[in-house]
Coordinates of C-alpha atoms in Angstrom, one line a residue:
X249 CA 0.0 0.0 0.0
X250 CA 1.2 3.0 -0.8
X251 CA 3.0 5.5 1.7
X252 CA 1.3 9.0 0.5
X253 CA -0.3 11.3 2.8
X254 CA -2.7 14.1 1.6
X255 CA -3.0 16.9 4.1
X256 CA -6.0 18.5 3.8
X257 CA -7.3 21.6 6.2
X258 CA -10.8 22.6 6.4
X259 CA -10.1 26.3 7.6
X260 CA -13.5 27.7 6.8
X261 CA -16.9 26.7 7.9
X262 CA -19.6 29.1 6.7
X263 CA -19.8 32.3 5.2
X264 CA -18.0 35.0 6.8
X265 CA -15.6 32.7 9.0
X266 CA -12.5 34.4 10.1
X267 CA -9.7 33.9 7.1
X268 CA -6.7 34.2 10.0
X269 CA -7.0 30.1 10.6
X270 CA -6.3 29.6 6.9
X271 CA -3.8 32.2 6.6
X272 CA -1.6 30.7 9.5
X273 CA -1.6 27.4 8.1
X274 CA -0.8 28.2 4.7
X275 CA 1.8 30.5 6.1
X276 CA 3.3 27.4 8.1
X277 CA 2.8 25.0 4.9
X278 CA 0.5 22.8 7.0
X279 CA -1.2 21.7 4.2
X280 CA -1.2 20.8 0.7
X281 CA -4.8 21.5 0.4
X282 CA -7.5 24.5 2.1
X283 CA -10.8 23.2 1.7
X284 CA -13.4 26.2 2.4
X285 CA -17.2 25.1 2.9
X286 CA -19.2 28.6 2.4
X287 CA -22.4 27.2 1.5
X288 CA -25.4 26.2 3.8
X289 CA -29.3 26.4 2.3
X290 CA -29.6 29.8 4.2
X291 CA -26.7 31.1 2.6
X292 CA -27.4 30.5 -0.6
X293 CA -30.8 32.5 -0.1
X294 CA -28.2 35.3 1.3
X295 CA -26.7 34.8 -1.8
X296 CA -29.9 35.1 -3.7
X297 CA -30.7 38.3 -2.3
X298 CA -27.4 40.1 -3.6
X299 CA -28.3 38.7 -7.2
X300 CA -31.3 40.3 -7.3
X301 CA -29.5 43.7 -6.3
X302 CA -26.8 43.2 -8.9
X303 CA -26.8 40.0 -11.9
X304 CA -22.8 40.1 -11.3
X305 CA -23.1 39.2 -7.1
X306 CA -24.5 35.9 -6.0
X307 CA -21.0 34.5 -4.7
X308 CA -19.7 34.6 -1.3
X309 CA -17.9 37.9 -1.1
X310 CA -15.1 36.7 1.3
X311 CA -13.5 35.0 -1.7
X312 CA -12.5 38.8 -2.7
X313 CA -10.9 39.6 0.9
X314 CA -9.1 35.7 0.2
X315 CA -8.0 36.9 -3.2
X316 CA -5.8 39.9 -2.1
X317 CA -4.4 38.4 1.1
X318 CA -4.8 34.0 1.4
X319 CA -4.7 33.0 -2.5
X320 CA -1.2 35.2 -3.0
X321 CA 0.5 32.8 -0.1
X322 CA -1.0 29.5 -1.3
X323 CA -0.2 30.1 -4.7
X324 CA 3.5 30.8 -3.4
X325 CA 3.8 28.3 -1.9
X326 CA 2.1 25.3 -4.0
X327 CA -1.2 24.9 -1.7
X328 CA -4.4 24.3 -3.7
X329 CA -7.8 26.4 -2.9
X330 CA -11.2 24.4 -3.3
X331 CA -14.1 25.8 -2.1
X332 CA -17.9 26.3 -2.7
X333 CA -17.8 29.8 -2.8
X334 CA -19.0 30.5 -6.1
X335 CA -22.3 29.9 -5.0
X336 CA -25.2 30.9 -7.1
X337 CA -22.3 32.7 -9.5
X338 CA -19.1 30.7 -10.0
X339 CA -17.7 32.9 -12.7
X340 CA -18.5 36.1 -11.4
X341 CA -16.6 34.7 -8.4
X342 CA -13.6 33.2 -10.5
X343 CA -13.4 36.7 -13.0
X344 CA -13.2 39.3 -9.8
X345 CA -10.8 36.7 -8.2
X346 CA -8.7 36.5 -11.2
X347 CA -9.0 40.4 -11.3
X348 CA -8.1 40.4 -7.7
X349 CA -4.8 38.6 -8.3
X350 CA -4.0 40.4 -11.6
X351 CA -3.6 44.2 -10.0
X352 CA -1.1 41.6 -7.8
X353 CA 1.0 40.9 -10.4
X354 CA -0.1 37.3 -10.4
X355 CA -0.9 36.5 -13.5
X356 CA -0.7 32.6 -13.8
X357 CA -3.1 31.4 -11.6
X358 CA -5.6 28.5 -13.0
X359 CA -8.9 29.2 -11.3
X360 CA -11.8 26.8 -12.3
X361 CA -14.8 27.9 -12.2
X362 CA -17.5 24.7 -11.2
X363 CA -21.2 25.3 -12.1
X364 CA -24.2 23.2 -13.7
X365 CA -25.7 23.0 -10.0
X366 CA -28.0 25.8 -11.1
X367 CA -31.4 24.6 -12.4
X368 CA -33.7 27.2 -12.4
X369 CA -33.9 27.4 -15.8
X370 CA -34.6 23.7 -16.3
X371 CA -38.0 24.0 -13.1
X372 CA -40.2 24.5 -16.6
X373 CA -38.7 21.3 -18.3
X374 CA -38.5 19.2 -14.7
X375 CA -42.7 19.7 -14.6
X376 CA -43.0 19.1 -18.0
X377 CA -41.7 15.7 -18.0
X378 CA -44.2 15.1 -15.3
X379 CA -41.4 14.4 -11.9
X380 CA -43.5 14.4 -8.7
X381 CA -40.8 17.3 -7.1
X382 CA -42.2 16.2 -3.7
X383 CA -41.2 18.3 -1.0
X384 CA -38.7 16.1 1.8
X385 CA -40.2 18.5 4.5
X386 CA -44.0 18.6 4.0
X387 CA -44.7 15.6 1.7
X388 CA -46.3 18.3 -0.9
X389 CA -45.7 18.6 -4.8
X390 CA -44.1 21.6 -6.2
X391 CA -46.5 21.2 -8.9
X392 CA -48.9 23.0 -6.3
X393 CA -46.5 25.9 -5.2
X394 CA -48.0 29.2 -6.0
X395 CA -44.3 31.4 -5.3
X396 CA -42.1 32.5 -7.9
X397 CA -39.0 30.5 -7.7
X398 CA -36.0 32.7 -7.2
X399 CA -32.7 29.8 -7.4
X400 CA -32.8 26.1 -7.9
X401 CA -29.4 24.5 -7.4
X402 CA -28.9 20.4 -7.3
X403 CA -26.0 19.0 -4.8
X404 CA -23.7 17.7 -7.0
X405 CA -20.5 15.5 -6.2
X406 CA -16.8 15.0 -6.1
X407 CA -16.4 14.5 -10.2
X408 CA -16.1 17.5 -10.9
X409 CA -13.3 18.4 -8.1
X410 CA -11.1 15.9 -9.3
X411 CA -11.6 16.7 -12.5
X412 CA -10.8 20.4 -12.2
X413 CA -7.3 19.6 -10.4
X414 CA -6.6 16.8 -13.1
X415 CA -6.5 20.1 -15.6
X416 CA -3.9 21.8 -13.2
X417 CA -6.7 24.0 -11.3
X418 CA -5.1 26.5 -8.3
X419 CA -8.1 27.2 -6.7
X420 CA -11.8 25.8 -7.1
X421 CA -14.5 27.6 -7.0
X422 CA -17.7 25.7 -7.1
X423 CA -21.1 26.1 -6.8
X424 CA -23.3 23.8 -4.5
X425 CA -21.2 20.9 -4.6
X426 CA -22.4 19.0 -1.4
X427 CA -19.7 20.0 1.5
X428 CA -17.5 16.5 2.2
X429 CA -17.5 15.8 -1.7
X430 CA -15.0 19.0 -1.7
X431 CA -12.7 16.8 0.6
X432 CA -13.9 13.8 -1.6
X433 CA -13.0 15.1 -5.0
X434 CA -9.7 15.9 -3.9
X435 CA -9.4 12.5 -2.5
X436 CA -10.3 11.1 -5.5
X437 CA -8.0 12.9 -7.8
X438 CA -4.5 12.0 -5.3
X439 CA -5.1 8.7 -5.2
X440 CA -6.8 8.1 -8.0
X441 CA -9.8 6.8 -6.8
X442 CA -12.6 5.5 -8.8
X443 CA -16.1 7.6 -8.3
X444 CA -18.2 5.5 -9.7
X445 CA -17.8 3.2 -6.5
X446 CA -17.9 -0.7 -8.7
X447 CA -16.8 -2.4 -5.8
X448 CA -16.9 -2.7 -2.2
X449 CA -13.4 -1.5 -1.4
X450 CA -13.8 1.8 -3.5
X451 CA -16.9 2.3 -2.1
X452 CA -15.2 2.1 1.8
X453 CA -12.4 4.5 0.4
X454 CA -15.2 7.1 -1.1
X455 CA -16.6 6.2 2.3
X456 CA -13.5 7.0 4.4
X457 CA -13.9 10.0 2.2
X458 CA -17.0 11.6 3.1
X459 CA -16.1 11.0 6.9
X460 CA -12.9 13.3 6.5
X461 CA -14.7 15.8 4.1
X462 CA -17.3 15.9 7.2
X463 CA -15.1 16.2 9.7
X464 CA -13.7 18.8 8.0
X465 CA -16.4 21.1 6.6
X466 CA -17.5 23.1 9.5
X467 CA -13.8 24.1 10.6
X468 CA -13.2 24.9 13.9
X469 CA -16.3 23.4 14.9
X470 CA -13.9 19.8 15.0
X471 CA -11.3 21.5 16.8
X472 CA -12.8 22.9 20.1
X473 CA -15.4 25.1 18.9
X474 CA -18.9 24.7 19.5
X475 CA -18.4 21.9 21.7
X476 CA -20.6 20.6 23.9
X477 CA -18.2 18.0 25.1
X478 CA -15.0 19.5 26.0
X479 CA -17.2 22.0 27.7
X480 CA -17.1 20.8 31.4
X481 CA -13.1 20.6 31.8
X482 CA -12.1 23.1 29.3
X483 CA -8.7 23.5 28.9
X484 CA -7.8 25.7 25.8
X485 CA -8.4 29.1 24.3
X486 CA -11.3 30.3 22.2
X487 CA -9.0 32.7 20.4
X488 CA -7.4 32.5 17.3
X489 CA -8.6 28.6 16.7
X490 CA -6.2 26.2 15.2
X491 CA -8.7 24.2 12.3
X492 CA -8.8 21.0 12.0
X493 CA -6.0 19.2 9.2
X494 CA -6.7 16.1 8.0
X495 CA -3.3 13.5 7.0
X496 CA -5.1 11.0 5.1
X497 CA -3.6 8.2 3.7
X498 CA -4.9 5.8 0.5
X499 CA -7.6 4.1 2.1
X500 CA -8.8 7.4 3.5
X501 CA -7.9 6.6 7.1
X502 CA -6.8 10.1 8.7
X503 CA -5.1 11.9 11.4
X504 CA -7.1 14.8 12.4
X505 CA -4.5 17.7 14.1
X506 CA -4.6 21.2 14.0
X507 CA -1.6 23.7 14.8
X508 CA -0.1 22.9 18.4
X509 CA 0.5 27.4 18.7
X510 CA -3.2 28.0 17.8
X511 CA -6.2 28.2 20.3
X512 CA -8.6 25.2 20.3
X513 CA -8.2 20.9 21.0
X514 CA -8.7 17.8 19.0
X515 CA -10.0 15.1 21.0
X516 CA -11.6 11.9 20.3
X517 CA -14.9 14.3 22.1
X518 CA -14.6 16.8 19.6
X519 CA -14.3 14.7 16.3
X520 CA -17.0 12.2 17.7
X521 CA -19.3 15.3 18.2
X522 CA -18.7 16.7 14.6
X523 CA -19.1 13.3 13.0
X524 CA -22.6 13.0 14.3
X525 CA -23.6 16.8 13.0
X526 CA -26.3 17.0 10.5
X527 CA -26.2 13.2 9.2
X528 CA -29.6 11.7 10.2
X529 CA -28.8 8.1 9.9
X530 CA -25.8 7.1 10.8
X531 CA -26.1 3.9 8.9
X532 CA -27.0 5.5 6.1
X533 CA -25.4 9.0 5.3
X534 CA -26.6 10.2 1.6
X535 CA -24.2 11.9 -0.3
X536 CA -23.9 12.2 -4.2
X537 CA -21.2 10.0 -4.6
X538 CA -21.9 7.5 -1.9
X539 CA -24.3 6.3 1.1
X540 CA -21.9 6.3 3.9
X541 CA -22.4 4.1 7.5
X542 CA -20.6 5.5 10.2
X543 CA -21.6 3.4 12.9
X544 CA -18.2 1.4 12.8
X545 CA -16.2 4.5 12.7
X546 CA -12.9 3.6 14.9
X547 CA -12.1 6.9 16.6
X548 CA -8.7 6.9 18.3
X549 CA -6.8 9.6 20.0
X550 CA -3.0 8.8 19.4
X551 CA -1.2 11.9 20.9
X552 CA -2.2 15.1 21.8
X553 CA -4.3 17.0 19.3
X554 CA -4.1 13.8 17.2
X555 CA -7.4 11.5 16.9
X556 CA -7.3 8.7 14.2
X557 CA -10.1 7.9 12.2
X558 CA -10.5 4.6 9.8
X559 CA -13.1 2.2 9.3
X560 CA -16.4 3.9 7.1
X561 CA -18.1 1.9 5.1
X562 CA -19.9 2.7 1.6
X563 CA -23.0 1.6 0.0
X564 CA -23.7 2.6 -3.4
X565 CA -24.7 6.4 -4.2
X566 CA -28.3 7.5 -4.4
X567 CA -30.0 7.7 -7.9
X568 CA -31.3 10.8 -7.4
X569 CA -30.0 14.2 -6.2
X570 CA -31.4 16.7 -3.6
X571 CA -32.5 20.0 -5.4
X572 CA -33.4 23.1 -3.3
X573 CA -35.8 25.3 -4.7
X574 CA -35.7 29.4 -3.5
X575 CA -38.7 30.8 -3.6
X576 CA -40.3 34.7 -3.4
X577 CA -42.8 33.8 -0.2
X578 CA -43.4 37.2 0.9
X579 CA -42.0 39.5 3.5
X580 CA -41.1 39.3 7.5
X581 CA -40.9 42.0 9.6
X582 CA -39.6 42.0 13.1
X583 CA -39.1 44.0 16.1
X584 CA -36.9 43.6 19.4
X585 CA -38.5 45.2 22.7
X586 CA -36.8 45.1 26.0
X587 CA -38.6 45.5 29.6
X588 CA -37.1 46.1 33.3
X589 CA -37.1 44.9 36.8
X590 CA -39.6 45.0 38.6
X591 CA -42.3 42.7 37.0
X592 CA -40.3 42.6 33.9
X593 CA -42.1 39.3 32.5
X594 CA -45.9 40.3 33.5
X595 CA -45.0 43.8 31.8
X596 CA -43.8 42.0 28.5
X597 CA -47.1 40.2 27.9
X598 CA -49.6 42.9 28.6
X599 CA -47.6 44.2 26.0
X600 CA -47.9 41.3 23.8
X601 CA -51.6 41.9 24.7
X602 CA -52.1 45.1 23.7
X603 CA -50.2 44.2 20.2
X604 CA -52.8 41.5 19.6
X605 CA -55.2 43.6 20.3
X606 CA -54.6 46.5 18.3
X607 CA -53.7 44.7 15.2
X608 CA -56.9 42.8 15.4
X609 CA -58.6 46.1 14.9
X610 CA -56.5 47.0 11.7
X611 CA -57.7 46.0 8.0
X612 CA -54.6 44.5 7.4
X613 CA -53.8 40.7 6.8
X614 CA -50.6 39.4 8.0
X615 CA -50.1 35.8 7.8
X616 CA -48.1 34.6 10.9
X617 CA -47.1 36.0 14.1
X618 CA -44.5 34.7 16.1
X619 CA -43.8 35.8 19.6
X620 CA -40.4 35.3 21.6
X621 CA -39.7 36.2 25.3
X622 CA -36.3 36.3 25.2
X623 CA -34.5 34.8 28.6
X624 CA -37.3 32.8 28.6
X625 CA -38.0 30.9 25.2
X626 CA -35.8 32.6 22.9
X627 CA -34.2 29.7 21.9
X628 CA -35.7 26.8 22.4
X629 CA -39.6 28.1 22.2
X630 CA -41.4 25.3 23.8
X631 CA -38.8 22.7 23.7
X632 CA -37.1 23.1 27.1
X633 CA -39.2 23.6 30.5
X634 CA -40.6 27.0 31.2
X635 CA -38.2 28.7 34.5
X636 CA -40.5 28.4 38.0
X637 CA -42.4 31.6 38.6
X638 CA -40.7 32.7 40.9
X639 CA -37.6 32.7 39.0
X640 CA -38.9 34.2 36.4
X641 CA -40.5 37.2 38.4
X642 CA -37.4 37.9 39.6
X643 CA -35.4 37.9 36.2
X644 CA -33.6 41.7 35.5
X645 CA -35.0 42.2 32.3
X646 CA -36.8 40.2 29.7
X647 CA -36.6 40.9 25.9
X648 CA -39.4 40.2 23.2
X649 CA -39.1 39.5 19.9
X650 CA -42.4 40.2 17.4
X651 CA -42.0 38.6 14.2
X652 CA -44.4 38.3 11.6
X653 CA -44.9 37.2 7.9
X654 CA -46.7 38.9 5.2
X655 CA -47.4 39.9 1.2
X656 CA -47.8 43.4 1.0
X657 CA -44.4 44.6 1.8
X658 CA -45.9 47.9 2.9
X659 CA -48.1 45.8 5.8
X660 CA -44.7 45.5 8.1
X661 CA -44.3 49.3 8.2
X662 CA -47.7 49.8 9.0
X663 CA -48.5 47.3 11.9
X664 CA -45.4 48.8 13.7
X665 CA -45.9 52.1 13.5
X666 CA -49.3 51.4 15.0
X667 CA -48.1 50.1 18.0
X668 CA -45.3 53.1 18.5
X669 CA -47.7 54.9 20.7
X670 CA -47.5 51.9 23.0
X671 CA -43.7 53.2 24.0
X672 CA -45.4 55.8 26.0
X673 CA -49.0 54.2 26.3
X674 CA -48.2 50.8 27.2
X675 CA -46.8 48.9 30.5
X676 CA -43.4 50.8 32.2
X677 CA -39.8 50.3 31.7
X678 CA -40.1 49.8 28.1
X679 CA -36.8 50.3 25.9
X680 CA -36.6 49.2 22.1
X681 CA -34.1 48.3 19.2
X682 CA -34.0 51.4 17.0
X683 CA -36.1 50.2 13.9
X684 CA -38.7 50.8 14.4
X685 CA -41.1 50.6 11.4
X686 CA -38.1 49.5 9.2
X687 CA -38.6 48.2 5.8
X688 CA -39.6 44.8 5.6
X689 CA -36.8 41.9 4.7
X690 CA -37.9 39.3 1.5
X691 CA -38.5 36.3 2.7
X692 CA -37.0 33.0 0.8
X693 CA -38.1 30.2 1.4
X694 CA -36.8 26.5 0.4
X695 CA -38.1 23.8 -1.2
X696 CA -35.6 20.5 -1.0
X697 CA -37.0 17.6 -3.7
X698 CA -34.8 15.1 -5.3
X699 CA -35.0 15.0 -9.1
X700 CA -32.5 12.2 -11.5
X701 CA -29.5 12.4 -11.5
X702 CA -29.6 12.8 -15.6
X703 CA -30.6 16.5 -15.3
X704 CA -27.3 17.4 -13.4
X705 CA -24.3 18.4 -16.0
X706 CA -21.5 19.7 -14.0
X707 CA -18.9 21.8 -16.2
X708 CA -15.6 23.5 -15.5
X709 CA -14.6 26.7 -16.7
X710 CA -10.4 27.7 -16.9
X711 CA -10.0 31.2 -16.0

């Protein structure tokens, strides 16, 4: 078996995510890869909304900030960029990237450019030849949806990934390829794995795949952050976070370390609580490329800020693809309003009350309110037990949130300025966020159905 190990960090986990992690380890040659995950369903409808400000947006913007200060050092120093941040615009993306590194003086960059995720123009052709599109959430047909769709993108897999580096690519920037294939493709194209997953040992190396593109996509979140289980007993620093770095070797066993002089820990806790994150059935983990088990995952921690992981097994890949469907569903307005000590929770609903009230006078529709006493049920709504009474009438302040859904984006402006006179008309000890009356925000919403896989065409693009 052969001896190569692939280093692979994931130093971004979401849109917005601090570039310093990925700029110390490229900077101390860490890696031979930076995988960035940028892309969640929310963000692409962040995304969404700067496309319909400007046709040239629809990418995550960071990529820009990564272009003048991250891409200059990897490229120096032969580290290879593949990320999802093209999102709903890959060449956009890969065109103010290139123009980015150009007023650099670097000039010989290979940036693919990864799209054919991006069905919207194919919805029309999809009904036509008569697919259900049944909704994984509610069990209804998009047949019966009556919003505008706004962006339709299909999770595709690692194909493309390794294809892209097999024509000499620098940095990747896809579109919604689903998050481990990005560790997957890369994977695949080092050790020249076979994608199409004909036998049971390729499909436990795709496997092995998808567990270190999992582990990886979410960033710090494997290496001390967010954790619930290095919580009691902490030991390490918040600040600047080492990410996690994958050493993987053929069969797609890994070490998972980070950098010992960054903040954070790798423990068999912290890998064991990002390997159960957002996989439903842990027998049966869908991905485009493969259906992963991981319930026979061997999770060992060898060393300090060193866990071992080995031992996923694959089933063969899904014939059909999760497609998310944006659509226009209207407009939410909110407002934040704060009440004090004494009586701070009885003063909160009577304004509540009085909100009700008044609205219910008003000839405008609304669709849904949703009410949140924060310190209370700002979280978990009724999930978690209500605090005793007596705890709660003694709490320094409570905080409500007002939130409701509606058509006519003039309603939202309406509804609160009717209730502005209840600042000086309603309970005491009343303080509010500053917005009051502010415009509406568009409300996306997100339809997930799974259509064939013979729709999906990825292509590649060389800038």
């Amino acid at each position: 078996m052969s001896n190569k190990i692939v280093r692979i960090a994931g130093t971004q986990g979401f849109y917005g995510d601090s570039p310093m992690g990925a700029i110390t380890v490229a900077m101390q040659e860490a890696a031979d890869y930076l995988m960035h995950d940028a892309l969640a369903e929310l963000t692409l409808s962040i995304l969404q909304k700067d496309k319909l400000r400007d046709p040239n947006l629809g990418y995550a913007r960071d990529v820009e900030f990564h272009a003048a200060k991250l891409y200059p050092i990897t490229l120096a120093k032969g580290i290879k960029v593949v990320t999802d941040s093209g999102g709903l615009n890959p060449h956009s993306a890969a065109k103010k990237v290139q123009e980015i590194l150009h007023q650099q003086g670097i000039k010989d960059a290979k940036i693919a450019a990864i799209d054919g995720d991006d069905m919207l123009t194919k919805l029309e052709q999809l009904k036509a030849d008569q697919l259900p599109l049944i909704n994984l959430d509610t069990g209804t047909s998009y047949h019966d949806s009556s919003f505008p769709p706004t962006h339709a993108n299909v999770y595709i897999g690692a194909q493309c990934i390794k294809d892209a580096l097999t024509q000499g690519a620098d940095i990747i920037l896809a579109g919604r390829v689903a998050d481990p294939c990005l560790a997957l493709g890369i994977l695949a194209y080092e050790f020249d794995w076979d994608l199409e997953g004909k036998t049971q040992k390729t499909l436990d190396q795709l496997a092995n795949g998808i567990m270190v593109g999992h582990i990886l996509e979410c960033g710090g979140q494997a290496s001390g952050g967010n954790a619930y289980s290095e919580w009691l007993g902490r030991d390490y620093q918040f600040s600047h976070l080492g990410y996690p770095i994958a050493h993987v070797e053929a069969d797609g066993s890994a070490t998972i370390t980070k950098l010992e002089n960054q903040g954070g820990k790798v423990t068999r806790n912290t890998i064991r609580e990002q390997l159960v994150y957002e996989i439903h059935n842990p027998r049966a983990y869908i991905t485009p490329d493969v259906t992963v088990d991981f319930s026979q995952i061997q999770v060992q921690e060898i060393a300090s800020n060193q866990v071992r992981v080995s031992n996923a097994k694959g089933k063969p890949r899904p014939e059909m693809l999760k497609l998310c469907i944006g659509q226009m569903e209207g407009y939410v307005t909110e407002q934040l309003f704060y009440f004090s000590y004494p009586y701070a929770y009885d003063k909160a609903k009577a304004f509540v009350q009085a909100v009700k009230e008044t609205w219910a006078t008003l000839p405008f529709q609304y669709e849904e309110l949703r009410v949140n006493y924060l310190g209370i049920n700002g979280i978990h709504e009724d999930a978690a037990p209500i605090l005793p009474k007596d705890t709660i009438d003694n709490m320094n302040e409570i905080g409500v949130r007002i939130a409701f859904r509606h058509q006519d984006k003039k309603v939202g402006k309406l509804l609160i300025q009717s209730i502005v006179c209840l600042g000086l008309n309603g309970p005491p000890g009343l303080a509010a966020s500053m917005n009051w009356g502010k415009a509406a925000s568009i409300r996306l919403g997100l339809f997930p159905t799974l259509i064939p896989r013979k729709y999906v065409v990825p292509k590649i693009t060389l800038y």
